[in-house]
CSV table of C-alpha atoms in Angstrom, one decimal:
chain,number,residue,atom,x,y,z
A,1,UNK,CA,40.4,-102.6,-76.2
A,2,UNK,CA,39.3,-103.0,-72.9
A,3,UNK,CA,39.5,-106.2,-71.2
A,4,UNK,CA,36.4,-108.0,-69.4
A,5,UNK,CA,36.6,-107.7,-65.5
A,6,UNK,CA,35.8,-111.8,-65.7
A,7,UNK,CA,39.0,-112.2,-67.9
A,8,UNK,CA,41.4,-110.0,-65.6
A,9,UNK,CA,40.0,-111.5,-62.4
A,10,UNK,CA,40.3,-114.8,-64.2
A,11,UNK,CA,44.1,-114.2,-65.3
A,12,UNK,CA,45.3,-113.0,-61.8
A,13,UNK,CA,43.8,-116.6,-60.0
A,14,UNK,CA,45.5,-118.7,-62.8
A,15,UNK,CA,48.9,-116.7,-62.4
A,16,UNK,CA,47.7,-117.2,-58.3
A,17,UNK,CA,47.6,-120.9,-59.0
A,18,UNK,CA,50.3,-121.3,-61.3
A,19,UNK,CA,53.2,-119.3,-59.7
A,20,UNK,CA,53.2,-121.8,-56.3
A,21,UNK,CA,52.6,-124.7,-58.9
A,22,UNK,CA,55.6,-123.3,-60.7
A,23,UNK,CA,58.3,-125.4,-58.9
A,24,UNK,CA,56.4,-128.6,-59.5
A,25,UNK,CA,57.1,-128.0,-62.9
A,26,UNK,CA,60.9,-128.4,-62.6
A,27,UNK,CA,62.7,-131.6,-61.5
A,28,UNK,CA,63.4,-131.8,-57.8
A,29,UNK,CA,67.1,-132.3,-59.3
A,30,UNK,CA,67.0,-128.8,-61.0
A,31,UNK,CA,67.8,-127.2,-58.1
A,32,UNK,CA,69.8,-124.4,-59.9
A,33,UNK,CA,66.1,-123.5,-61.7
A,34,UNK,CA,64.1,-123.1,-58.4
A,35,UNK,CA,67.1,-120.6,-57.5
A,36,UNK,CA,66.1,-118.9,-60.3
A,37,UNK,CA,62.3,-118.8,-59.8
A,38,UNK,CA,63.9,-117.5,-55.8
A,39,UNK,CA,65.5,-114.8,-57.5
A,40,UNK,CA,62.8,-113.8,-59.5
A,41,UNK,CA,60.1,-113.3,-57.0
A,42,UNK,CA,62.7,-111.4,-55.0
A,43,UNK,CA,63.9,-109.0,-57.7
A,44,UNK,CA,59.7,-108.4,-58.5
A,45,UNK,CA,59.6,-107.4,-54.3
A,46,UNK,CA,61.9,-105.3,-54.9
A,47,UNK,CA,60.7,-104.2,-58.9
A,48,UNK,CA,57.2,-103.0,-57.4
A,49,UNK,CA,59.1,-101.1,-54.6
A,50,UNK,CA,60.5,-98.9,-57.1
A,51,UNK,CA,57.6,-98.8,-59.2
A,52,UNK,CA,56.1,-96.9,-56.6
A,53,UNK,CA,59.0,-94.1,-56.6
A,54,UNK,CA,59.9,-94.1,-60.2
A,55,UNK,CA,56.7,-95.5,-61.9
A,56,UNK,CA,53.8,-93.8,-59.9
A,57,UNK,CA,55.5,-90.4,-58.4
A,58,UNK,CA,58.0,-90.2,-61.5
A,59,UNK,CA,61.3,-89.6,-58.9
A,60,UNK,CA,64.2,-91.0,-60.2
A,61,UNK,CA,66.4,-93.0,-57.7
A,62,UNK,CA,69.5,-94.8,-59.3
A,63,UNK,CA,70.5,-96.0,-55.6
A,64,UNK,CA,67.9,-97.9,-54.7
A,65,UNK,CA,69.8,-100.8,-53.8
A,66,UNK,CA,71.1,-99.1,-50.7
A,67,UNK,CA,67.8,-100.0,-49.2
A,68,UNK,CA,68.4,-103.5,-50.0
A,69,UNK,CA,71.4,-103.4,-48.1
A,70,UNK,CA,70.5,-101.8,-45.4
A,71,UNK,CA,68.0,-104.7,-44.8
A,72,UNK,CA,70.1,-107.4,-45.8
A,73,UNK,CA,73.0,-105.7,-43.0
A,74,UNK,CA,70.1,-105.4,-40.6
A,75,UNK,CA,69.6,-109.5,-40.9
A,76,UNK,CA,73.6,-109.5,-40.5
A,77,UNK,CA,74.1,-107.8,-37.5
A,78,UNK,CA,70.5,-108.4,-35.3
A,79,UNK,CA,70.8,-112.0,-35.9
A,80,UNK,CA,74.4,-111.8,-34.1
A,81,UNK,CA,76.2,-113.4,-37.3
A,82,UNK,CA,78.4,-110.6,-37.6
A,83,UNK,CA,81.4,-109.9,-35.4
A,84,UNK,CA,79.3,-107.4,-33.3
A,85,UNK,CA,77.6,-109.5,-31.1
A,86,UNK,CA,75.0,-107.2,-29.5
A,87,UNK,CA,71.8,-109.1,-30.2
A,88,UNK,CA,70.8,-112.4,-31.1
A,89,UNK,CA,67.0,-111.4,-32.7
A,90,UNK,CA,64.8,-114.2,-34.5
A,91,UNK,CA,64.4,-113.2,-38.3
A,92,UNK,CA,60.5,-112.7,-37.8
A,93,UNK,CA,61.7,-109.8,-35.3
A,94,UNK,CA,64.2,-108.6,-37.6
A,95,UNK,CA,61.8,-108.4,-40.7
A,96,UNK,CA,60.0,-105.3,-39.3
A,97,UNK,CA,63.2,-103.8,-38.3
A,98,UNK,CA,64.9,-104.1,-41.3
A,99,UNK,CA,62.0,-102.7,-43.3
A,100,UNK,CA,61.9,-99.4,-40.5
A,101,UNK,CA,65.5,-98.7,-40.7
A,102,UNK,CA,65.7,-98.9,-44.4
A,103,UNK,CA,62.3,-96.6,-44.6
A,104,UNK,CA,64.1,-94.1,-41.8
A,105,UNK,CA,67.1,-94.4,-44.2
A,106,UNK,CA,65.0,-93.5,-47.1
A,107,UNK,CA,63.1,-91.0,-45.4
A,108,UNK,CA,66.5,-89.2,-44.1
A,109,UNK,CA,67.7,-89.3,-47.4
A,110,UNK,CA,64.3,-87.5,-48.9
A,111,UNK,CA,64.3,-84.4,-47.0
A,112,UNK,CA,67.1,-82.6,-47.9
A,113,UNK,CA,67.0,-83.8,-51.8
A,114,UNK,CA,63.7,-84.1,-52.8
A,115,UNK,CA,63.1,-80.6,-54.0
A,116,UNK,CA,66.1,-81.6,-56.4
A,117,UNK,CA,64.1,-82.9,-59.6
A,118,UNK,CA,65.5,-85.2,-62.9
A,119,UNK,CA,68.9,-85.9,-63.2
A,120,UNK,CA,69.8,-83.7,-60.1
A,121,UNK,CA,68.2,-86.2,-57.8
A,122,UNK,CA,69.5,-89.4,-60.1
A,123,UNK,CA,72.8,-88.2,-59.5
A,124,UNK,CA,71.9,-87.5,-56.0
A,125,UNK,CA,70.4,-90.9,-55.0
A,126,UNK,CA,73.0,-92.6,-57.0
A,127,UNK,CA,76.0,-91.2,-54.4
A,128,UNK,CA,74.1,-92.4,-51.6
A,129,UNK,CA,74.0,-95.8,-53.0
A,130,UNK,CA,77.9,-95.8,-53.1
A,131,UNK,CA,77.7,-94.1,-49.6
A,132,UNK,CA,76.3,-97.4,-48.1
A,133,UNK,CA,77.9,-99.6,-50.0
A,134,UNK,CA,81.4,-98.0,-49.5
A,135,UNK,CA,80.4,-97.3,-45.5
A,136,UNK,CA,80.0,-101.1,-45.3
A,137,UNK,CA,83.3,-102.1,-46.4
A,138,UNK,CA,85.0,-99.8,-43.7
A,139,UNK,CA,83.0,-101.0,-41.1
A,140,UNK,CA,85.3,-103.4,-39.9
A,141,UNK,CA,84.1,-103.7,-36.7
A,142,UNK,CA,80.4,-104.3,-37.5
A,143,UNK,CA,80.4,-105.2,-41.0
A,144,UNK,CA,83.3,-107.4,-41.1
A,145,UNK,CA,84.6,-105.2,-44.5
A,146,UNK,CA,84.8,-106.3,-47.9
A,147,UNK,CA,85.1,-109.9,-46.6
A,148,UNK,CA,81.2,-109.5,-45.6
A,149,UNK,CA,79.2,-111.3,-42.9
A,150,UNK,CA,78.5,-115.2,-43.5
A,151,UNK,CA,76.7,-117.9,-41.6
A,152,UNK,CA,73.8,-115.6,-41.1
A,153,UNK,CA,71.0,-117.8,-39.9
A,154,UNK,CA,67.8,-119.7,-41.3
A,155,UNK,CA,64.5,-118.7,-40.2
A,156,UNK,CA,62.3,-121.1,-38.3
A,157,UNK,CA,58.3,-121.4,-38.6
A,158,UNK,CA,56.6,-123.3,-36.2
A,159,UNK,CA,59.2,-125.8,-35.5
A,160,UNK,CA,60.1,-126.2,-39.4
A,161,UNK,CA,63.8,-125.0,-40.4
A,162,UNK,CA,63.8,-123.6,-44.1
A,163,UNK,CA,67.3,-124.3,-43.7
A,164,UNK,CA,69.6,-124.1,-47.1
A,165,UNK,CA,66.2,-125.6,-48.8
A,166,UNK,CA,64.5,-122.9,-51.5
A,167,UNK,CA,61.4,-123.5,-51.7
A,168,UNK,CA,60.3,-121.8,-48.5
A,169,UNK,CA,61.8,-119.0,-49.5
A,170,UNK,CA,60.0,-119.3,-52.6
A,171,UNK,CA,56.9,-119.5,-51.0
A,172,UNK,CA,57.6,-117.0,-48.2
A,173,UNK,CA,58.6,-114.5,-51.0
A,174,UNK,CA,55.4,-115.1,-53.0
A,175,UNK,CA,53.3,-114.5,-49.5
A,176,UNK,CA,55.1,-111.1,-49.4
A,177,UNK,CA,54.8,-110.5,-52.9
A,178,UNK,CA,51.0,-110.9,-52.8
A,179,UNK,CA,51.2,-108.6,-49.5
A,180,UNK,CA,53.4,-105.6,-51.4
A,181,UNK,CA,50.6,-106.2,-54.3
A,182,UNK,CA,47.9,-104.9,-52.3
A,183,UNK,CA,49.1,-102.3,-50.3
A,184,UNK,CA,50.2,-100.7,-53.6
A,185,UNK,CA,47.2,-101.2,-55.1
A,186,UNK,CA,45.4,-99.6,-52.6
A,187,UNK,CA,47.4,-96.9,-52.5
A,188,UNK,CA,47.7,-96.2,-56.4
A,189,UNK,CA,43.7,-96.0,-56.0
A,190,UNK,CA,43.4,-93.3,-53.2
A,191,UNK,CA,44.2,-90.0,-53.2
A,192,UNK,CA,47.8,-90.2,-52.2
A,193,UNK,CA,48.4,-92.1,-55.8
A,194,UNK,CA,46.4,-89.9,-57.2
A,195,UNK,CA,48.5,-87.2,-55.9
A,196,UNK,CA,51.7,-89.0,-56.4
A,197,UNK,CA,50.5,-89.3,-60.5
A,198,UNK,CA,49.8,-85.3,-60.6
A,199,UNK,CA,53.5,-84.5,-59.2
A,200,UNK,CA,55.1,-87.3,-61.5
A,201,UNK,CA,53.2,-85.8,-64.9
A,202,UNK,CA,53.9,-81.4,-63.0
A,203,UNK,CA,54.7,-80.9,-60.1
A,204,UNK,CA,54.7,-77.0,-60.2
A,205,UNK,CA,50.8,-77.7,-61.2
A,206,UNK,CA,50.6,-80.2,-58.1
A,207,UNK,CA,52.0,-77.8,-55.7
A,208,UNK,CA,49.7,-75.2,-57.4
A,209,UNK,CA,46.5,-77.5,-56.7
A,210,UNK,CA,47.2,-77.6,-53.2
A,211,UNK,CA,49.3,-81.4,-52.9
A,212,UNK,CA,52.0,-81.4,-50.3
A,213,UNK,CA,54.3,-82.3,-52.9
A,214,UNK,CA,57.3,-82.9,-50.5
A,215,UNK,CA,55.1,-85.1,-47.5
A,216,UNK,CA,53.7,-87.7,-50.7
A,217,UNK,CA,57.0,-87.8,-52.4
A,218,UNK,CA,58.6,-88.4,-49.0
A,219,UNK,CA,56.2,-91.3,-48.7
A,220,UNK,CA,56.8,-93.0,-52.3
A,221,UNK,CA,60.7,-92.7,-50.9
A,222,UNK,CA,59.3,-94.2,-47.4
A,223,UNK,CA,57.7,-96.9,-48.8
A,224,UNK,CA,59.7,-98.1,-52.0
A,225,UNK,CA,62.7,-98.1,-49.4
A,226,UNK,CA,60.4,-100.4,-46.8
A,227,UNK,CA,59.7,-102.5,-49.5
A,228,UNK,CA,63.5,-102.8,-50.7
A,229,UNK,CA,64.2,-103.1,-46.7
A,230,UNK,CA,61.8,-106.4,-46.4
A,231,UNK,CA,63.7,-107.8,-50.2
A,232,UNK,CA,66.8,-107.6,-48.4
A,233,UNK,CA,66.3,-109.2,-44.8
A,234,UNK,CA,65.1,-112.3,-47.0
A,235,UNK,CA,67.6,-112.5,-49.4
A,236,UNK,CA,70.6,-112.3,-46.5
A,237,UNK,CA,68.6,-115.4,-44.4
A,238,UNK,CA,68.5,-117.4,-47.9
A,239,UNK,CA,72.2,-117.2,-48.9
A,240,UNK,CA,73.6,-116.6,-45.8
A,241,UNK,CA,75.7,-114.1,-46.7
A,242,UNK,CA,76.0,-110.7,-46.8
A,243,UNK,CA,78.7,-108.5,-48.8
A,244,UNK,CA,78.9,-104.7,-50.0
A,245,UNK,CA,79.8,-106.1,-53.3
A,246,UNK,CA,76.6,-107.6,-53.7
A,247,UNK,CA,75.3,-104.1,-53.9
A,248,UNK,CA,77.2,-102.7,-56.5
A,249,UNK,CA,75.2,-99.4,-58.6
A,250,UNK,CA,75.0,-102.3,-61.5
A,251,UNK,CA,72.1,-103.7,-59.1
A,252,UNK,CA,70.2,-100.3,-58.9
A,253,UNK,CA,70.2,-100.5,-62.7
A,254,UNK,CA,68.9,-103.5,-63.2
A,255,UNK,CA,66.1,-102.9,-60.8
A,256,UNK,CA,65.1,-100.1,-62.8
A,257,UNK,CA,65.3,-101.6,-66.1
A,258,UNK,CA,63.0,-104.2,-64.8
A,259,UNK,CA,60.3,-101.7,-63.9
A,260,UNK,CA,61.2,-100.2,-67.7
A,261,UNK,CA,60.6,-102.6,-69.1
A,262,UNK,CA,57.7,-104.4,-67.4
A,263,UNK,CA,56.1,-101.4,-67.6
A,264,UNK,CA,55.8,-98.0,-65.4
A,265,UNK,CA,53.0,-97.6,-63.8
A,266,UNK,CA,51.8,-100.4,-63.9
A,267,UNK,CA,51.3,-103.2,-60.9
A,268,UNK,CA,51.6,-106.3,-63.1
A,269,UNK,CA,54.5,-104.6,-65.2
A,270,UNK,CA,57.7,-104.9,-62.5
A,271,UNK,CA,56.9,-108.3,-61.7
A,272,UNK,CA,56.3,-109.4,-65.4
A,273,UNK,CA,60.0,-107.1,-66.2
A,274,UNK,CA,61.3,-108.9,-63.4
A,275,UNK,CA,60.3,-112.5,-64.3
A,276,UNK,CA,61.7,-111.9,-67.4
A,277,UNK,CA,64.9,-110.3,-66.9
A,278,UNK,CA,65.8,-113.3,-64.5
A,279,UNK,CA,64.8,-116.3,-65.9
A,280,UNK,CA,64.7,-115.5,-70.1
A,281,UNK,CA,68.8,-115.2,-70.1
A,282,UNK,CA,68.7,-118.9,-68.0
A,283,UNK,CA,66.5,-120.4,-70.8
A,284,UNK,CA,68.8,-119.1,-72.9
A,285,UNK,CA,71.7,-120.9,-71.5
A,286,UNK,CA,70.1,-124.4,-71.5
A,287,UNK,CA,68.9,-124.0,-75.3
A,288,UNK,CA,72.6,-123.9,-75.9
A,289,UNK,CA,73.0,-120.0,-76.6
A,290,UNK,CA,75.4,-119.4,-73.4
A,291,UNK,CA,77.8,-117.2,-75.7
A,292,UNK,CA,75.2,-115.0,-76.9
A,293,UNK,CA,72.4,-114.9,-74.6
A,294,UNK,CA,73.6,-111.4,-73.0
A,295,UNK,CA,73.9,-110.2,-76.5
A,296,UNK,CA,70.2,-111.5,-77.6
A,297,UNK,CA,68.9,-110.1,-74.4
A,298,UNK,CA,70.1,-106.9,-74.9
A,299,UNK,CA,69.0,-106.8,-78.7
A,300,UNK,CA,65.2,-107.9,-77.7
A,301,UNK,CA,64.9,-105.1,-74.8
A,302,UNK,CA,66.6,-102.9,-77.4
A,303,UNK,CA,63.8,-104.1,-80.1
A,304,UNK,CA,61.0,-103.2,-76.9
A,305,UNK,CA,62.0,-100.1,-76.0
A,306,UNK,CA,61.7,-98.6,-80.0
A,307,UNK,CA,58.6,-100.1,-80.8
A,308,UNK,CA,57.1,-100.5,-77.1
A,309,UNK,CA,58.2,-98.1,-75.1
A,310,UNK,CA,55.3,-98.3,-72.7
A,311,UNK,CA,56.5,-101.6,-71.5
A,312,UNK,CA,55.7,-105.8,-71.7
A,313,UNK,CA,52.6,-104.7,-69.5
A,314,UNK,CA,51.8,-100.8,-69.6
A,315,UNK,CA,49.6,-99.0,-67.3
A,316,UNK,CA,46.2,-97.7,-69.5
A,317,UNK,CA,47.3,-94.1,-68.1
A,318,UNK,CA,51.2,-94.2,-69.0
A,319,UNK,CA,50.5,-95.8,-73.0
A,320,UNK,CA,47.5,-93.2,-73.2
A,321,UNK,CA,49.6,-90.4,-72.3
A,322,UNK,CA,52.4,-91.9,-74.7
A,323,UNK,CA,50.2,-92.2,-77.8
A,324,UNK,CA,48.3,-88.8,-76.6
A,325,UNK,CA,45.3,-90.2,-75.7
A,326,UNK,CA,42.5,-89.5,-73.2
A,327,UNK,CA,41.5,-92.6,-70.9
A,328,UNK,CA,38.0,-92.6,-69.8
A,329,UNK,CA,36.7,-93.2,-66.0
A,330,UNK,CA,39.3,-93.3,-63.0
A,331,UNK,CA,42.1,-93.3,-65.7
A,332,UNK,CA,42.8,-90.1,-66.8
A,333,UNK,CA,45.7,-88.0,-67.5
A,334,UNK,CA,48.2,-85.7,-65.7
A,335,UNK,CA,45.9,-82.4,-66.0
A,336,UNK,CA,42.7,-84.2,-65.0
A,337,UNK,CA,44.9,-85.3,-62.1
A,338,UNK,CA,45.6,-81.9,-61.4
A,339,UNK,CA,42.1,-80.9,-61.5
A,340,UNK,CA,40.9,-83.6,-58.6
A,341,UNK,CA,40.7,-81.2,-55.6
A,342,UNK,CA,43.2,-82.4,-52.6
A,343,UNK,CA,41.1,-80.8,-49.7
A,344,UNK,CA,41.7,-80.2,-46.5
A,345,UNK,CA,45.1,-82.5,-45.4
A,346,UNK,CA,44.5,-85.1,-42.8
A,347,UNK,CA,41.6,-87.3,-44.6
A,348,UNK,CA,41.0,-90.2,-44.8
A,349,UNK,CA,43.0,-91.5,-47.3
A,350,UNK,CA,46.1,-88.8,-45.6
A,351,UNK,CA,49.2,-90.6,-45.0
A,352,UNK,CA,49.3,-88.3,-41.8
């Protein structure tokens, strides 16, 4: 059934008006909570990131969370915390920084491995993960090893410290989040999504219809790794700390089964995956079901992915394609795709 434009336009402002609201809802003495609601928004940054690799261009990447690193070592070591003390840069200089390193990283990464395909390229991504994270506990000198980088410092905005305080993290994050929103949007709606759909549904018939499969599959990499770049210059500011074991492959998973179960594809899904994965095992705790909340947890998502596999909040073309359906107007399915022509490169909507 297809949902009135009046309802969906009226759904995203009440979500707009409820998630800064949110923290009003919890007692100023629940501070633990409004970690939590930190947390979330943080893990949906970096959710949609990967949405765009895995969701929209169908490449999967099991080491995502190197990105993260790389931007959370690039708040680190700019901001002088670490024992390398060769600059001293404001976190508003570092957050662009940190997002172009981690998208050089991810572009470096991309060009020698993304002609790999399926579990090739999992297991390809996945040992670069570990090469980060292993590469930053050796770095003595820079990285300050397993024992990590600590006292990393606060940003300031306009005179106003957000010192150890969350909720301007929460806000900041929810400014971002809205930002990453967008420019995915846009992007899922022009030709380079539509492209980036064609390769993830064949790629042989991509290639055939004259996509530059490896230049738009390059630029999902480019930009979920910016994305995962920005989550992690945040995230070091707000705890102050940075350590490789914070970046373990268990992270990379959980990422993923965020955008899983959200739903692929989808913009709403990875923040709704995310929201839930976060802060449903918390509720759990407090209705006295500490014991068992792992173990509900995994039976629900167990229960979701038998008898929804398209996810809490599916993308019209991903559940048509899973129940073999046609979807009508700018939906439509991997071999309409195909058939859009991709004309002459360098348009407008060309990435180069």
């Amino acid at each position: 059934m297809r949902v009135p434009a009046a309802a969906r336009w009226g759904g995203a402002l009440a979500i707009a008006v409820a998630l800064p609201l949110a923290t009003f809802a919890i007692p100023q003495e629940a501070s633990y909570m409004q970690g939590v609601l930190v947390r979330a928004a943080q893990f949906a940054l970096l959710a949609l990131g990967l949405n765009v690799v895995v969701g929209l261009a169908g490449l999967l990447d099991l080491g995502y969370v190197a990105f993260y690193a790389i931007g959370a070592y690039s708040m680190a070591v700019l901001s002088g915390a670490g024992p390398a003390q060769f600059s001293h840069l404001s976190f508003w200089l570092i957050l662009p920084i940190g997002m172009a390193l981690a998208m050089i990283a991810g572009v470096s990464l991309g060009l020698p491995v993304l002609r790999l395909r399926g579990d090739y390229l999992a297991i390809v991504t996945l040992g670069f993960g570990e090469i980060i994270r292993i590469t930053a506990s050796n770095l003595d000198g820079i990285t300050r090893g397993a024992r990590g980088i600590s006292g990393i410092p606060h940003p300031t905005l306009f005179g106003y410290e957000f010192g150890i305080r969350t909720l301007p993290y929460y806000y900041l994050t929810l400014v971002l989040l809205v930002a990453v929103m967008v420019t995915v949007r846009n992007l899922d709606r022009s030709r380079v999504g539509r492209a980036w759909v064609a390769i993830r549904e064949d790629e042989v018939a991509a290639e055939a219809m004259g996509i530059n499969t490896l230049r738009m599959k390059l630029w999902a990499f480019a930009i979920g790794a910016s994305t995962a770049g920005l989550a992690g210059v945040v995230n070091a500011s707000r705890t102050n700390f940075a350590t490789p074991s914070a970046f373990a492959i268990i992270e990379s998973i959980f990422i993923l089964s965020m955008v899983v179960l959200g739903g692929m594809g989808s913009l709403a899904g990875p923040v709704v995956g995310a929201a839930a994965i976060t802060i449903v095992p918390e509720l759990l705790r407090y209705l006295d079901l500490q014991e068992y909340r792992f173990l509900l947890f995994g039976a629900v998502l167990v229960v979701m992915m038998i008898y929804r596999p398209e996810g809490l909040v599916p993308s019209k073309r991903v559940a048509a394609e899973q129940q073999g359906l046609g979807v009508a107007g700018e939906e439509k399915t991997g071999a309409e795709v195909a058939e859009v022509p991709v004309a002459s490169e360098g348009g407008d909507d060309d990435p180069s």
